[in-house]
Amino acid sequence: MKALPFMDVTINDSFWSPRQTTNSEKTIPHELEQCKTTGRINNFAKAAGLMEGNFEGIFFNDSDVHKLVEAASYTLQTHPNPAWETELDEVIDAIAKSQQADGYLNSYFTLVEPEKRWQNLGMMHELYCAGHLFEAGVAHYQATGKEKLLNVACKFADLIDNTFGYGKRDGLPGHQGIELALVKLARATGETRYMSLAEYFVTKRGHRPSVFEKELENPDLPGGLGAYKHHYTRDNKFEGTYSQAHLPIQEQTECVGHAVRAMYLYAGAADIAAETGDSGITNALDALWDNVGKRLYITGGVGPSGHNEGFTQDYELPNFSAYAETCASIGLIFWAHRMFLLKGESKYIDVLETALYNGALSGISLDGKDFFYQNPLASRGGRHRHAWFGCACCPPNIARLLGSLGQYIYAQSENDLWINLYVAGTASATVAGNVPLKITQETEYPWLGDVKITVSPEKTSKFAINLRIPDWCNHFDVHINGETYNATSGTNGYLSIDRQWKPNETVELSLDMPVERIYAHPNVRDNLGRSALRRGPLVYCFEDVDNPDGAFETLSLVDDAAVEAIYDSDLLGGITFLRGTGTVYNVADWENSLYLQRPRPNRLEYTAVPYYAWCNRGAGQMAVWVF
Amino acid sequence: MKALPFMDVTINDSFWSPRQTTNSEKTIPHELEQCKTTGRINNFAKAAGLMEGNFEGIFFNDSDVHKLVEAASYTLQTHPNPAWETELDEVIDAIAKSQQADGYLNSYFTLVEPEKRWQNLGMMHELYCAGHLFEAGVAHYQATGKEKLLNVACKFADLIDNTFGYGKRDGLPGHQGIELALVKLARATGETRYMSLAEYFVTKRGHRPSVFEKELENPDLPGGLGAYKHHYTRDNKFEGTYSQAHLPIQEQTECVGHAVRAMYLYAGAADIAAETGDSGITNALDALWDNVGKRLYITGGVGPSGHNEGFTQDYELPNFSAYAETCASIGLIFWAHRMFLLKGESKYIDVLETALYNGALSGISLDGKDFFYQNPLASRGGRHRHAWFGCACCPPNIARLLGSLGQYIYAQSENDLWINLYVAGTASATVAGNVPLKITQETEYPWLGDVKITVSPEKTSKFAINLRIPDWCNHFDVHINGETYNATSGTNGYLSIDRQWKPNETVELSLDMPVERIYAHPNVRDNLGRSALRRGPLVYCFEDVDNPDGAFETLSLVDDAAVEAIYDSDLLGGITFLRGTGTVYNVADWENSLYLQRPRPNRLEYTAVPYYAWCNRGAGQMAVWVF
């Protein structure tokens, strides 16, 4: 099973198209400007000898530029923008020129410590930055057909492949990402060495003694031993969980350590499992998937702790202090997508959709120019969006996610088509062996659950259209060409409509989308007694700007009270908000007493808005889980 | 206003008398045995030269024996017990013989570091131990008329008075307690120097530079500087809040630091304010009282943090981790009692009663031989009672509280009588100038709110009987000699019945005692969405032994469902338990999912038992605050 690539999908959707437009018109220029003013782009020019000066910023800043080039490349295909196309070419040119004669490309090491390449793989992120370069090269090639950056990527990949591997140097990325990038590069170029190198990085990890243990013994480690020991030792002994280097991938069963690293590793491992059929990896990924199901915010956020930017233990999901990095939700989308491609089950897309519409999308403001690094599920007012970060991984990550959204909507096997996301637009696929298919979706999803799908094979053919029935949907019906179709949710969460399809037939899918109160497992102690509101794929939250009352944290939903879902085109860029009845305490009831027999809560007509849209009207109090 | 002393009050009460009997028959012999086997009593014998050997245990262990002697002394009066009376005399003898020629008495310093007396006042507790000796001396004298231990106390007090004070050495107790003890000693002996010394210790505290700052500069400090710095410095600078030495008492407005130290200081300060009329101290105590009202568990526990065994900030009252030391609740009783005597308001007795029936009484098991040091308001099953502790301050403290209970029931002024606690028994007072009064209470309090009071002045006299109307009581009525009395709660929370009283008249007070759901101030974040059950003075809790269900922590009380209060003479020594309807989640509903649309909670007939009685049937889960 393969995803339909972004080039074969055109989005024309009332929810997502404005976001892709904003991505092109606001986010990408804003981030280019940030990368310029912070010296990130100049670092390449300096490394290329095109300008004078020292390296500026953090040693892994190259990766932000690579991700931005990747985002812009997708966007060239979908929403080209002359305002930055020339600049993109200049950036790519600087990157290319910064490549050293042997293929090495990393502006920090080239400018600062050229003799210390590959000496601190655990912390200095050369392989991580390389991976983002590869993804950029592939995206630019796919979007434009231009091979310039792809060739740069391949030249660097060749160097890495010549450097690391069995019979060569022992090497692993301290921050994963290069694995899935090498898979992309292998598929784009047909070069199997890149796939083998990806497999090496995935399967070598966790074997002892690891390269990280060896690096720990280097007193002259570039970057120093302090941070390294902090992350890679406990009680002065090597401890690999922070970067998932504690066990071979086949033996891992628990999501541990830095969440973005984990997601990128698991995504790369799923690629490798799909490529090699390694059942050991697949079984481990199954176990890890089960485990992340106990460590997942309702928003699709993962990694609750700021301490390790990552995982802690099952059911530990604090709301106020939730780290839930934007990049981790994006990484979860990568992993979930690959798990679906590996196994063909819709449960992975359920998680993908949740993260996409909630915990990842919350990472960017409606105007496309402010970002969350952390995505808490509750705030007492101290959380603000920021235009940029010193460690700026998240802003270009959300930009590339939005730019590449098309690739997550459909998948195809040799004969059949899967529709995973309901996003209006068109796509081109091949079904029934070799029959070209044009498929069109018309929908107001996620605000409405009705989707009209036009299925148009070039000629009448027998194949299956597999419609994902989201896990949030308890009832749906289907009409084909206006007639009721006896639909039951089929295998693996899909309604499979396997028939002779003629050109231009219609499928009308109606997913019931009531407002639901969701209750967390009782082991999630922070949510005991609480529930959250969800409608369709969207998790809702309460902001004090809509619910101006002194006792915001005491909001209690009135049981069984009808909740209305109301579309308002003027609110937060156009949303369906929820209105219902709740109560809040009247703090004045307590006067000077600490304990009270009979508080008289005030009734409140509450308003809830989609979680992704929070903190777009100033930083206020917010809660997802209320009483 | 003065309290009727314990000698003038006879308790004959179905709730308290069995506890005083247990105190005499079980607790005191058990604690004597513990004090013997741990070397605490032998330390005195060794210091007296009666036996060979080294000091055993912690340097402040003398205080445990003093408190136990105090407890036994009260009990000699109320529940004498030949099983330990001889032993008590032997202990007193050993203590007396350990007194040094100059009056000094502390077995640790005498045996271990005789040349280092008074050098580490901040941490080594010599003055604290002295205070407990004074209280023991006074109690033994009051109970028996024997002056032996009182004389020992006075001789030591004289030494301390000759050593510390204006124009003498600068000195303060690191752990307070001696202040209120000196007041007792002064009142028992008429020696005003002791009162002045108490005033010195109360009012000198917090003035800079303090003796603690000077001691911090002593490199040869007995006990060492490590613990001292931990408690008395922050960022290498003196920081006095741990022992309330940060500000002069008149400037203190916030309850800070170690909770037992704070309670003992405030109690002593209230004594001094009553004695001297110092309005600066009274105003400070008013502010501190208001402040403790924001830092008080519903059980009357104070000091939520184990880190400093004390206070943190307003409204920070975590349930599972509540420290709420038994001694701190007892100290709160001391303070509250003295605030009542100072100001004549029932609000202080409301807190006293709450602490007495809940957070202090929970400190001892029903069989009188196991103890809590900490009194959490929720447990996941890991909390156990213990027969003794290395630092054993709490067991003898609860024993002396129970032994001296009589003194908290009544108070009198020159003309009038106050009834503060409803406890069956008799008392002798003097009213209307000099008329002897016998007063009798008959009641099943706290299980029932009916109290029959027989008022019997030796001759018909005009005076007021002031009946406390507890804050938990929303409605009551009164009959005098069988006829309805038009009762309204009067000044300061008392119903004052000011009339000509003839011998043998009866007052029947009926306090409505329904089950109430109590809601904490919304700023108490741990109790958001929760409520607790209270009936009369008793706070209730839920134990899993009564409510055996897998989802104990999800217990939710059904609104407006009738709650029955049922007396069961076989349960937990005879209690009124509460039975009502609640729901608990069925964890199986979630199966492998983390989030669920429609859990189907199980209905549960719940049983709640008085908080004081928890953990008497094994260590299980417990909660006071439920949904």
GROMACS .gro file of N, CA, C and O in nm, chain A residues 380 594-595, chain B residues 234 241 253-259 266 288 290-297 301-318 521 523-526:
model
  180
  380ARG      N    1  -0.350   2.876   3.299
  380ARG     CA    2  -0.401   2.979   3.389
  380ARG      C    3  -0.370   3.118   3.333
  380ARG      O    4  -0.376   3.217   3.406
  594LEU      N    5  -1.300   2.887   5.413
  594LEU     CA    6  -1.229   2.792   5.327
  594LEU      C    7  -1.323   2.680   5.284
  594LEU      O    8  -1.310   2.626   5.175
  595TYR      N    9  -1.417   2.646   5.371
  595TYR     CA   10  -1.509   2.535   5.345
  595TYR      C   11  -1.652   2.585   5.361
  595TYR      O   12  -1.681   2.662   5.452
  861ARG      N   13   1.891   3.044   5.338
  861ARG     CA   14   1.857   3.027   5.197
  861ARG      C   15   1.959   3.108   5.118
  861ARG      O   16   1.986   3.223   5.154
  868THR      N   17   1.218   3.175   5.861
  868THR     CA   18   1.076   3.134   5.860
  868THR      C   19   1.055   2.992   5.912
  868THR      O   20   0.949   2.964   5.967
  880THR      N   21   0.219   3.798   6.004
  880THR     CA   22   0.081   3.795   5.953
  880THR      C   23   0.052   3.666   5.879
  880THR      O   24  -0.062   3.641   5.841
  881GLU      N   25   0.153   3.584   5.859
  881GLU     CA   26   0.139   3.467   5.773
  881GLU      C   27   0.194   3.345   5.847
  881GLU      O   28   0.302   3.351   5.905
  882CYS      N   29   0.119   3.237   5.845
  882CYS     CA   30   0.165   3.114   5.908
  882CYS      C   31   0.272   3.052   5.819
  882CYS      O   32   0.243   3.014   5.705
  883VAL      N   33   0.392   3.044   5.872
  883VAL     CA   34   0.504   2.995   5.790
  883VAL      C   35   0.580   2.887   5.867
  883VAL      O   36   0.565   2.870   5.987
  884GLY      N   37   0.660   2.814   5.790
  884GLY     CA   38   0.758   2.724   5.849
  884GLY      C   39   0.697   2.600   5.911
  884GLY      O   40   0.585   2.559   5.882
  885HIS      N   41   0.778   2.541   5.997
  885HIS     CA   42   0.744   2.416   6.066
  885HIS      C   43   0.615   2.436   6.145
  885HIS      O   44   0.605   2.524   6.230
  886ALA      N   45   0.516   2.353   6.119
  886ALA     CA   46   0.383   2.380   6.171
  886ALA      C   47   0.373   2.364   6.322
  886ALA      O   48   0.305   2.442   6.389
  893TYR      N   49   0.246   3.043   6.858
  893TYR     CA   50   0.125   3.125   6.860
  893TYR      C   51   0.046   3.101   6.989
  893TYR      O   52  -0.015   3.193   7.044
  915LEU      N   53  -0.272   3.613   6.198
  915LEU     CA   54  -0.226   3.474   6.180
  915LEU      C   55  -0.345   3.379   6.180
  915LEU      O   56  -0.348   3.281   6.104
  917ASP      N   57  -0.652   3.452   6.081
  917ASP     CA   58  -0.715   3.465   5.949
  917ASP      C   59  -0.636   3.386   5.846
  917ASP      O   60  -0.692   3.321   5.758
  918ASN      N   61  -0.505   3.394   5.858
  918ASN     CA   62  -0.422   3.327   5.759
  918ASN      C   63  -0.430   3.175   5.770
  918ASN      O   64  -0.437   3.105   5.668
  919VAL      N   65  -0.432   3.123   5.891
  919VAL     CA   66  -0.440   2.977   5.903
  919VAL      C   67  -0.574   2.929   5.846
  919VAL      O   68  -0.585   2.813   5.803
  920GLY      N   69  -0.670   3.018   5.843
  920GLY     CA   70  -0.800   2.984   5.782
  920GLY      C   71  -0.791   2.960   5.633
  920GLY      O   72  -0.886   2.908   5.573
  921LYS      N   73  -0.679   2.995   5.571
  921LYS     CA   74  -0.658   2.965   5.429
  921LYS      C   75  -0.561   2.849   5.410
  921LYS      O   76  -0.524   2.816   5.298
  922ARG      N   77  -0.519   2.791   5.522
  922ARG     CA   78  -0.415   2.687   5.516
  922ARG      C   79  -0.453   2.567   5.602
  922ARG      O   80  -0.365   2.500   5.655
  923LEU      N   81  -0.581   2.544   5.614
  923LEU     CA   82  -0.633   2.449   5.711
  923LEU      C   83  -0.708   2.337   5.638
  923LEU      O   84  -0.799   2.363   5.562
  924TYR      N   85  -0.665   2.215   5.662
  924TYR     CA   86  -0.743   2.104   5.608
  924TYR      C   87  -0.878   2.098   5.676
  924TYR      O   88  -0.893   2.142   5.792
  928GLY      N   89  -0.620   1.966   6.012
  928GLY     CA   90  -0.477   1.946   5.991
  928GLY      C   91  -0.414   2.075   5.941
  928GLY      O   92  -0.478   2.152   5.870
  929VAL      N   93  -0.290   2.098   5.978
  929VAL     CA   94  -0.214   2.212   5.925
  929VAL      C   95  -0.074   2.166   5.886
  929VAL      O   96  -0.023   2.068   5.941
  930GLY      N   97  -0.014   2.242   5.795
  930GLY     CA   98   0.122   2.209   5.751
  930GLY      C   99   0.118   2.102   5.644
  930GLY      O  100   0.139   1.984   5.672
  931PRO      N  101   0.090   2.140   5.518
  931PRO     CA  102   0.071   2.038   5.415
  931PRO      C  103   0.199   1.970   5.367
  931PRO      O  104   0.193   1.862   5.311
  932SER      N  105   0.313   2.032   5.391
  932SER     CA  106   0.434   1.985   5.324
  932SER      C  107   0.526   1.905   5.415
  932SER      O  108   0.558   1.948   5.527
  933GLY      N  109   0.572   1.792   5.366
  933GLY     CA  110   0.671   1.715   5.438
  933GLY      C  111   0.809   1.777   5.431
  933GLY      O  112   0.895   1.752   5.514
  934HIS      N  113   0.830   1.861   5.330
  934HIS     CA  114   0.962   1.921   5.309
  934HIS      C  115   1.007   2.000   5.432
  934HIS      O  116   1.119   1.984   5.479
  935ASN      N  117   0.919   2.085   5.483
  935ASN     CA  118   0.952   2.163   5.604
  935ASN      C  119   0.864   2.123   5.721
  935ASN      O  120   0.859   2.193   5.820
  936GLU      N  121   0.797   2.010   5.709
  936GLU     CA  122   0.696   1.969   5.807
  936GLU      C  123   0.603   2.086   5.837
  936GLU      O  124   0.565   2.108   5.952
  937GLY      N  125   0.569   2.160   5.732
  937GLY     CA  126   0.495   2.281   5.766
  937GLY      C  127   0.419   2.346   5.653
  937GLY      O  128   0.375   2.281   5.558
  938PHE      N  129   0.411   2.477   5.666
  938PHE     CA  130   0.324   2.558   5.582
  938PHE      C  131   0.387   2.585   5.446
  938PHE      O  132   0.511   2.586   5.433
  939THR      N  133   0.302   2.609   5.348
  939THR     CA  134   0.349   2.646   5.216
  939THR      C  135   0.284   2.778   5.175
  939THR      O  136   0.338   2.884   5.203
  940GLN      N  137   0.168   2.772   5.113
  940GLN     CA  138   0.101   2.896   5.075
  940GLN      C  139  -0.050   2.879   5.086
  940GLN      O  140  -0.100   2.767   5.099
  941ASP      N  141  -0.119   2.990   5.080
  941ASP     CA  142  -0.265   2.988   5.092
  941ASP      C  143  -0.325   2.888   4.994
  941ASP      O  144  -0.287   2.884   4.876
  942TYR      N  145  -0.419   2.812   5.043
  942TYR     CA  146  -0.501   2.723   4.961
  942TYR      C  147  -0.425   2.603   4.906
  942TYR      O  148  -0.482   2.523   4.830
  943GLU      N  149  -0.298   2.589   4.938
  943GLU     CA  150  -0.225   2.472   4.889
  943GLU      C  151  -0.246   2.358   4.989
  943GLU      O  152  -0.177   2.350   5.091
  944LEU      N  153  -0.341   2.274   4.960
  944LEU     CA  154  -0.382   2.169   5.052
  944LEU      C  155  -0.398   2.036   4.978
  944LEU      O  156  -0.509   1.985   4.960
  945PRO      N  157  -0.286   1.980   4.936
  945PRO     CA  158  -0.294   1.852   4.863
  945PRO      C  159  -0.344   1.742   4.957
  945PRO      O  160  -0.316   1.745   5.077
 1148HIS      N  161  -1.299   2.598   4.901
 1148HIS     CA  162  -1.279   2.720   4.821
 1148HIS      C  163  -1.218   2.680   4.686
 1148HIS      O  164  -1.127   2.597   4.681
 1150ASN      N  165  -1.005   2.795   4.514
 1150ASN     CA  166  -0.859   2.807   4.504
 1150ASN      C  167  -0.786   2.682   4.552
 1150ASN      O  168  -0.667   2.667   4.527
 1151VAL      N  169  -0.856   2.596   4.625
 1151VAL     CA  170  -0.795   2.470   4.666
 1151VAL      C  171  -0.804   2.375   4.547
 1151VAL      O  172  -0.901   2.305   4.527
 1152ARG      N  173  -0.700   2.377   4.467
 1152ARG     CA  174  -0.710   2.313   4.336
 1152ARG      C  175  -0.732   2.163   4.346
 1152ARG      O  176  -0.798   2.102   4.262
 1153ASP      N  177  -0.675   2.102   4.449
 1153ASP     CA  178  -0.690   1.957   4.460
 1153ASP      C  179  -0.833   1.916   4.489
 1153ASP      O  180  -0.867   1.798   4.473
   0.00000   0.00000   0.00000
